[in-house]
């Protein structure tokens, strides 16, 4: 779909904005606002059927990543792992999510991170159990990672991504592409 706005075709303007961070219209620079739909376009999506996910994941991984379960605190094998190099990727689709440098010990019983790779993690409101929390999911496959909390002052980002060990895996190699990291709370959506 292309819409004409004062002699400018809208679709190429959006394409330029995605490539260069802004578009020009009538001599003015128009900043790009990344909506969730645009952000998903910038991530390689992994869309599998329920049967394909069941075949790919272990029973525990399926229960947590696809059915939004939670492992018991202190039981995850990645909880006490603090490597100096490498990154953590989604256990479902292998998309890089967190650098090793962003992992810290929060004492919560699950792996904790204070920031994520840009466009790697999305948020949703989780209203289960009579409370409202912010769920974090893999932006590529929508796999449930855990929840994000703010205002606890554990780190300078003032954010704690509380992630199920089963939802992620450690990759000893550095992330191959440029890896901008930052907090997710307060990010314009």
XYZ file of N, CA and C in Angstrom:
567
model
N 0.851 -1.179 0.000
C 0.000 0.000 0.000
C 0.887 1.230 0.000
N 0.678 2.113 -0.963
C 1.416 3.363 -1.015
C 0.423 4.517 -1.003
N 0.732 5.514 -0.196
C -0.141 6.681 -0.064
C 0.638 7.916 -0.475
N 0.027 8.764 -1.286
C 0.688 9.981 -1.724
C 0.420 11.090 -0.711
N 1.487 11.741 -0.239
C 1.373 12.853 0.694
C 2.145 14.015 0.099
N 1.420 15.030 -0.375
C 2.048 16.218 -0.979
C 3.125 15.854 -1.988
N 2.810 14.927 -2.894
C 3.741 14.581 -3.957
C 4.795 13.569 -3.566
N 4.813 13.118 -2.331
C 5.795 12.129 -1.884
C 5.082 10.808 -1.645
N 5.650 9.736 -2.149
C 5.063 8.424 -1.909
C 5.437 7.976 -0.514
N 4.445 7.597 0.286
C 4.651 7.280 1.698
C 5.516 6.035 1.913
N 5.297 4.951 1.175
C 6.023 3.700 1.425
C 7.537 3.872 1.306
N 8.079 4.497 0.250
C 9.532 4.692 0.210
C 10.046 5.575 1.337
N 9.225 6.545 1.807
C 9.642 7.391 2.916
C 9.841 6.535 4.166
N 8.930 5.589 4.413
C 9.070 4.689 5.558
C 10.289 3.802 5.364
N 10.512 3.312 4.128
C 11.679 2.481 3.852
C 12.971 3.241 4.140
N 13.057 4.505 3.697
C 14.245 5.312 3.982
C 14.405 5.517 5.483
N 13.289 5.717 6.176
C 13.345 5.930 7.620
C 13.891 4.702 8.328
N 13.488 3.512 7.893
C 13.993 2.285 8.508
C 15.484 2.151 8.244
N 15.921 2.481 7.031
C 17.339 2.355 6.696
C 18.194 3.409 7.376
N 17.728 4.631 7.437
C 18.572 5.731 7.870
C 18.141 6.391 9.176
N 17.084 5.916 9.804
C 16.654 6.456 11.091
C 15.767 7.684 10.975
N 15.580 8.204 9.769
C 14.705 9.352 9.573
C 14.394 9.473 8.089
N 13.342 10.166 7.779
C 12.987 10.421 6.386
C 12.931 11.926 6.186
N 12.945 12.354 4.943
C 12.824 13.780 4.634
C 11.524 13.974 3.879
N 10.787 14.994 4.291
C 9.544 15.324 3.615
C 9.461 16.849 3.556
N 9.424 17.386 2.358
C 9.330 18.837 2.204
C 10.507 19.565 2.824
N 11.703 18.956 2.794
C 12.889 19.580 3.353
C 13.041 19.387 4.849
N 12.025 18.849 5.502
C 12.094 18.609 6.939
C 12.508 17.168 7.209
N 13.252 16.983 8.282
C 13.659 15.638 8.696
C 12.592 15.090 9.631
N 12.039 13.928 9.292
C 10.991 13.308 10.091
C 11.606 12.107 10.810
N 11.694 12.157 12.149
C 12.306 11.036 12.871
C 11.447 9.778 12.786
N 12.093 8.650 12.822
C 11.404 7.369 12.770
C 10.886 7.012 14.155
N 9.636 6.643 14.231
C 9.058 6.131 15.462
C 8.863 4.639 15.248
N 9.595 3.827 16.002
C 9.507 2.386 15.824
C 8.314 1.833 16.583
N 7.286 1.501 15.848
C 6.123 0.853 16.444
C 6.454 -0.627 16.610
N 5.713 -1.362 17.423
C 5.958 -2.803 17.531
C 5.921 -3.505 16.179
N 5.021 -3.072 15.274
C 4.941 -3.703 13.951
C 6.219 -3.453 13.150
N 6.738 -2.221 13.160
C 7.988 -1.934 12.448
C 9.165 -2.665 13.082
N 9.196 -2.722 14.412
C 10.291 -3.386 15.112
C 10.334 -4.869 14.747
N 9.152 -5.503 14.630
C 9.104 -6.917 14.259
C 9.620 -7.124 12.846
N 9.430 -6.137 11.959
C 9.932 -6.247 10.591
C 11.456 -6.245 10.551
N 12.099 -5.694 11.582
C 13.549 -5.597 11.614
C 14.198 -6.838 12.223
N 13.392 -7.789 12.674
C 13.871 -9.011 13.299
C 13.485 -10.169 12.401
N 14.375 -11.139 12.227
C 14.044 -12.325 11.460
C 13.078 -13.164 12.288
N 11.854 -13.249 11.844
C 10.813 -13.956 12.583
C 10.973 -15.465 12.456
N 10.643 -16.173 13.524
C 10.610 -17.630 13.548
C 9.196 -18.013 13.949
N 8.413 -18.434 12.977
C 7.021 -18.800 13.215
C 6.852 -20.283 12.919
N 6.711 -21.084 13.953
C 6.517 -22.519 13.805
C 5.131 -22.897 14.312
N 4.625 -24.021 13.816
C 3.348 -24.517 14.316
C 3.554 -25.083 15.714
N 2.461 -25.313 16.408
C 2.530 -25.888 17.746
C 3.229 -27.252 17.717
N 2.921 -28.058 16.722
C 3.559 -29.381 16.598
C 5.058 -29.258 16.340
N 5.457 -28.267 15.522
C 6.883 -28.061 15.256
C 7.614 -27.628 16.527
N 7.001 -26.741 17.333
C 7.615 -26.325 18.599
C 7.752 -27.516 19.538
N 6.719 -28.371 19.611
C 6.773 -29.549 20.480
C 7.899 -30.494 20.069
N 8.137 -30.607 18.769
C 9.206 -31.466 18.265
C 10.594 -30.890 18.497
N 10.694 -29.587 18.519
C 11.992 -28.911 18.655
C 12.436 -28.744 20.104
N 11.496 -28.471 20.995
C 11.819 -28.134 22.385
C 11.629 -29.332 23.312
N 12.367 -29.319 24.421
C 12.121 -30.324 25.462
C 10.766 -30.013 26.102
N 10.245 -30.938 26.872
C 8.954 -30.736 27.522
C 8.981 -29.509 28.440
N 10.070 -29.343 29.198
C 10.189 -28.194 30.101
C 10.327 -26.885 29.316
N 11.130 -26.896 28.248
C 11.272 -25.696 27.419
C 9.936 -25.299 26.802
N 9.191 -26.287 26.326
C 7.888 -25.994 25.728
C 6.954 -25.368 26.770
N 6.928 -25.949 27.969
C 6.050 -25.443 29.026
C 6.372 -23.992 29.381
N 7.648 -23.625 29.352
C 8.032 -22.255 29.729
C 7.978 -21.307 28.538
N 8.612 -21.664 27.420
C 8.671 -20.758 26.271
C 7.319 -20.561 25.582
N 6.538 -21.623 25.430
C 5.302 -21.533 24.662
C 4.055 -21.384 25.533
N 4.093 -21.925 26.771
C 2.914 -21.869 27.636
C 3.091 -20.916 28.819
N 4.169 -20.144 28.818
C 4.436 -19.099 29.821
C 4.585 -19.642 31.241
N 5.217 -20.799 31.353
C 5.481 -21.373 32.669
C 6.665 -20.692 33.329
N 7.010 -21.157 34.528
C 8.145 -20.623 35.283
C 8.859 -21.765 35.975
N 10.186 -21.769 35.896
C 10.939 -22.772 36.643
C 11.056 -22.333 38.099
N 11.252 -23.288 38.997
C 11.387 -22.952 40.410
C 12.656 -22.121 40.613
N 12.633 -21.136 41.516
C 13.824 -20.303 41.760
C 14.988 -21.148 42.262
N 16.173 -20.787 41.799
C 17.403 -21.441 42.242
C 17.680 -22.779 41.589
N 16.846 -23.215 40.643
C 17.040 -24.528 40.025
C 17.674 -24.453 38.646
N 17.707 -23.291 38.022
C 18.219 -23.158 36.658
C 19.731 -23.239 36.607
N 20.246 -23.945 35.598
C 21.697 -24.135 35.494
C 22.444 -22.857 35.095
N 21.774 -21.882 34.535
C 22.448 -20.639 34.144
C 22.400 -19.566 35.221
N 21.716 -19.840 36.317
C 21.568 -18.836 37.367
C 22.919 -18.401 37.941
N 23.837 -19.338 38.178
C 25.129 -19.002 38.778
C 26.255 -18.817 37.777
N 25.944 -18.778 36.486
C 26.961 -18.632 35.442
C 27.160 -17.149 35.117
N 28.416 -16.666 35.268
C 28.736 -15.263 34.977
C 29.963 -15.193 34.085
N 29.826 -15.544 32.797
C 30.976 -15.516 31.890
C 31.393 -14.081 31.566
N 32.650 -13.915 31.168
C 33.140 -12.583 30.808
C 33.012 -12.321 29.313
N 32.791 -13.354 28.532
C 32.642 -13.209 27.076
C 31.411 -13.973 26.622
N 31.021 -13.752 25.370
C 29.894 -14.465 24.796
C 28.581 -13.749 25.005
N 27.502 -14.479 24.734
C 26.164 -13.897 24.876
C 25.156 -15.000 25.203
N 23.938 -14.580 25.500
C 22.853 -15.498 25.794
C 21.812 -15.359 24.685
N 21.355 -16.504 24.167
C 20.415 -16.530 23.055
C 19.126 -17.233 23.473
N 18.082 -17.021 22.713
C 16.803 -17.683 22.954
C 16.980 -19.188 22.738
N 16.502 -19.985 23.671
C 16.613 -21.439 23.558
C 15.685 -21.977 22.476
N 14.683 -21.217 22.083
C 13.758 -21.668 21.063
C 14.217 -21.405 19.647
N 14.777 -20.217 19.398
C 15.099 -19.837 18.016
C 16.540 -19.389 17.803
N 17.364 -19.393 18.841
C 18.785 -19.023 18.762
C 19.052 -17.538 18.541
N 18.052 -16.695 18.627
C 18.274 -15.250 18.456
C 19.040 -14.695 19.648
N 20.104 -13.903 19.406
C 20.841 -13.285 20.509
C 19.952 -12.321 21.292
N 19.998 -12.423 22.628
C 19.148 -11.586 23.479
C 19.943 -10.673 24.399
N 20.971 -11.242 25.079
C 21.713 -10.513 26.117
C 23.207 -10.774 25.985
N 24.023 -9.772 26.262
C 25.471 -9.975 26.334
C 25.817 -10.537 27.713
N 26.974 -11.147 27.808
C 27.446 -11.641 29.104
C 27.653 -10.488 30.082
N 28.049 -9.334 29.559
C 28.306 -8.174 30.423
C 27.033 -7.657 31.094
N 25.874 -7.950 30.522
C 24.618 -7.436 31.101
C 24.064 -8.335 32.204
N 24.680 -9.498 32.440
C 24.195 -10.427 33.466
C 24.749 -10.026 34.830
N 23.896 -10.098 35.857
C 24.347 -9.759 37.204
C 23.622 -10.630 38.221
N 24.130 -10.672 39.444
C 23.532 -11.473 40.509
C 22.567 -10.601 41.304
N 21.282 -10.853 41.116
C 20.267 -10.072 41.830
C 19.782 -10.784 43.088
N 20.142 -12.052 43.222
C 19.694 -12.823 44.366
C 18.254 -13.300 44.257
N 17.655 -13.190 43.074
C 16.245 -13.546 42.911
C 16.023 -15.032 42.639
N 17.077 -15.770 42.293
C 16.932 -17.190 42.018
C 16.812 -17.527 40.543
N 16.791 -16.520 39.687
C 16.767 -16.706 38.238
C 17.875 -15.841 37.632
N 18.344 -16.176 36.437
C 19.318 -15.301 35.775
C 18.741 -13.892 35.634
N 19.564 -12.885 35.916
C 19.118 -11.497 35.830
C 20.028 -10.718 34.881
N 19.434 -9.865 34.085
C 20.146 -9.009 33.129
C 19.621 -7.592 33.299
N 20.492 -6.601 33.046
C 20.031 -5.219 33.220
C 19.770 -4.497 31.903
N 20.062 -5.140 30.776
C 19.750 -4.567 29.474
C 19.789 -5.684 28.435
N 19.199 -5.415 27.269
C 19.133 -6.426 26.209
C 19.617 -5.816 24.896
N 19.877 -6.702 23.921
C 20.229 -6.225 22.592
C 19.026 -5.493 22.001
N 19.307 -4.464 21.222
C 18.271 -3.673 20.592
C 17.395 -4.552 19.699
N 16.090 -4.410 19.817
C 15.084 -5.135 19.030
C 15.062 -6.636 19.282
N 15.710 -7.117 20.342
C 15.752 -8.550 20.619
C 14.638 -9.007 21.546
N 14.183 -8.120 22.427
C 13.194 -8.479 23.439
C 12.014 -7.520 23.345
N 10.806 -8.078 23.393
C 9.579 -7.278 23.415
C 8.907 -7.440 24.771
N 7.983 -6.550 25.059
C 7.250 -6.616 26.326
C 5.758 -6.721 26.077
N 5.092 -7.332 27.052
C 3.632 -7.413 27.063
C 3.172 -7.263 28.506
N 1.973 -6.791 28.693
C 1.398 -6.711 30.036
C 0.893 -8.105 30.407
N 1.283 -8.569 31.581
C 0.866 -9.869 32.106
C -0.011 -9.611 33.330
N -1.299 -9.929 33.199
C -2.254 -9.669 34.284
C -2.655 -10.947 35.020
N -1.853 -11.984 34.938
C -2.148 -13.243 35.628
C -1.921 -13.111 37.131
N -2.547 -13.992 37.884
C -2.356 -14.104 39.333
C -2.775 -12.846 40.088
N -3.721 -12.077 39.552
C -4.263 -10.924 40.248
C -3.322 -9.743 40.378
N -2.259 -9.717 39.581
C -1.333 -8.573 39.610
C -0.918 -8.245 38.185
N -0.396 -7.058 38.003
C 0.064 -6.647 36.685
C 1.581 -6.580 36.672
N 2.187 -7.362 35.760
C 3.638 -7.358 35.586
C 3.944 -7.142 34.110
N 5.222 -6.913 33.808
C 5.625 -6.743 32.416
C 6.373 -8.002 31.990
N 5.739 -8.740 31.094
C 6.337 -9.968 30.557
C 7.363 -9.595 29.489
N 8.471 -10.337 29.439
C 9.441 -10.161 28.363
C 9.409 -11.412 27.491
N 9.412 -11.173 26.167
C 9.365 -12.263 25.202
C 10.436 -12.048 24.140
N 10.869 -13.131 23.523
C 11.807 -13.052 22.401
C 11.086 -12.367 21.241
N 11.693 -11.349 20.660
C 11.067 -10.605 19.569
C 10.979 -11.436 18.293
N 11.818 -12.462 18.158
C 11.820 -13.267 16.943
C 10.786 -14.381 16.958
N 10.589 -15.044 18.104
C 9.686 -16.205 18.140
C 8.557 -16.072 19.154
N 8.487 -14.970 19.871
C 7.470 -14.726 20.904
C 7.571 -15.706 22.066
N 8.725 -16.317 22.266
C 8.921 -17.229 23.387
C 8.966 -16.463 24.703
N 8.299 -16.999 25.731
C 8.266 -16.371 27.055
C 9.646 -16.490 27.706
N 10.210 -15.364 28.125
C 11.510 -15.349 28.798
C 11.348 -15.199 30.305
N 10.456 -14.330 30.734
C 10.265 -14.041 32.151
C 9.570 -12.710 32.299
N 10.049 -11.900 33.244
C 9.453 -10.578 33.504
C 10.558 -9.558 33.744
N 10.242 -8.289 33.530
C 11.195 -7.208 33.766
C 10.637 -6.316 34.861
N 11.539 -5.887 35.750
C 11.165 -5.044 36.884
C 12.056 -3.809 36.892
N 11.504 -2.687 37.257
C 12.258 -1.442 37.319
C 12.177 -0.822 38.700
N 13.092 0.112 38.945
C 13.065 0.859 40.190
C 13.727 0.182 41.373
N 14.432 -0.913 41.143
C 15.057 -1.641 42.257
C 16.485 -1.172 42.559
N 17.069 -0.415 41.638
C 18.402 0.189 41.800
C 19.525 -0.829 42.004
N 19.402 -2.008 41.359
C 20.489 -2.991 41.386
C 21.670 -2.529 40.523
N 21.357 -1.893 39.376
C 22.383 -1.470 38.427
C 22.074 -0.046 37.957
N 22.954 0.507 37.140
C 22.756 1.874 36.639
C 21.558 1.978 35.698
N 21.170 0.886 35.042
C 19.996 0.947 34.164
C 18.694 0.901 34.956
N 18.789 0.506 36.240
C 17.630 0.443 37.127
C 16.569 -0.521 36.602
N 17.039 -1.615 35.990
C 16.172 -2.604 35.386
C 16.672 -4.002 35.728
N 15.732 -4.945 35.935
C 16.114 -6.342 36.163
C 15.231 -7.221 35.300
N 15.862 -7.859 34.315
C 15.178 -8.849 33.498
C 15.340 -10.172 34.227
N 14.284 -10.690 34.776
C 14.270 -11.936 35.523
C 13.892 -13.035 34.524
N 14.882 -13.840 34.108
C 14.723 -14.753 32.973
C 14.818 -16.208 33.426
N 13.939 -17.050 32.911
C 14.017 -18.481 33.165
C 15.254 -19.050 32.478
N 16.060 -19.837 33.189
C 17.245 -20.473 32.594
C 16.880 -21.322 31.385
N 15.748 -21.985 31.452
C 15.313 -22.872 30.374
C 15.012 -22.087 29.094
N 14.687 -20.815 29.212
C 14.333 -19.989 28.053
C 15.543 -19.514 27.254
N 16.723 -19.599 27.845
C 17.930 -19.080 27.186
C 19.032 -20.133 27.179
N 20.049 -19.861 26.372
C 21.244 -20.709 26.375
C 22.466 -19.816 26.235
N 23.570 -20.283 26.804
C 24.815 -19.511 26.737
C 25.563 -19.875 25.464
N 26.036 -18.857 24.743
C 26.833 -19.030 23.532
C 28.188 -18.390 23.809
N 29.291 -19.190 23.817
C 30.601 -18.633 24.189
C 31.150 -17.574 23.228
N 30.708 -17.584 21.970
C 31.201 -16.609 20.992
C 30.463 -15.287 21.147
N 31.146 -14.208 20.785
C 30.510 -12.887 20.803
C 29.453 -12.824 19.718
N 28.499 -11.941 19.900
C 27.455 -11.758 18.893
C 28.110 -11.247 17.617
N 27.828 -11.880 16.461
C 28.533 -11.530 15.225
C 28.235 -10.149 14.663
N 27.016 -9.662 14.779
C 26.668 -8.371 14.197
C 26.811 -7.257 15.222
N 26.700 -6.003 14.792
C 26.757 -4.914 15.771
C 25.740 -5.142 16.875
N 26.144 -4.829 18.085
C 25.287 -5.186 19.207
C 25.060 -4.013 20.144
N 24.107 -3.176 19.774
C 23.703 -2.092 20.662
C 22.840 -2.684 21.762
N 23.109 -2.270 22.984
C 22.334 -2.740 24.122
C 21.725 -1.563 24.849
N 20.641 -1.826 25.534
C 20.032 -0.787 26.344
C 18.863 -1.334 27.135
N 18.378 -0.531 28.072
C 17.205 -0.938 28.852
C 15.966 -0.988 27.979
N 14.958 -1.700 28.442
C 13.726 -1.846 27.660
C 12.571 -1.030 28.239
N 12.566 -0.813 29.554
C 11.501 -0.020 30.170
C 11.655 1.443 29.763
N 10.570 2.068 29.432
C 10.622 3.472 29.023
C 10.992 3.664 27.571
N 11.300 2.587 26.869
C 11.625 2.680 25.457
C 10.351 3.057 24.715
N 10.461 3.976 23.763
C 9.286 4.386 22.995
C 8.834 3.224 22.144
N 7.532 3.003 22.125
C 6.975 1.868 21.395
C 6.135 2.349 20.253
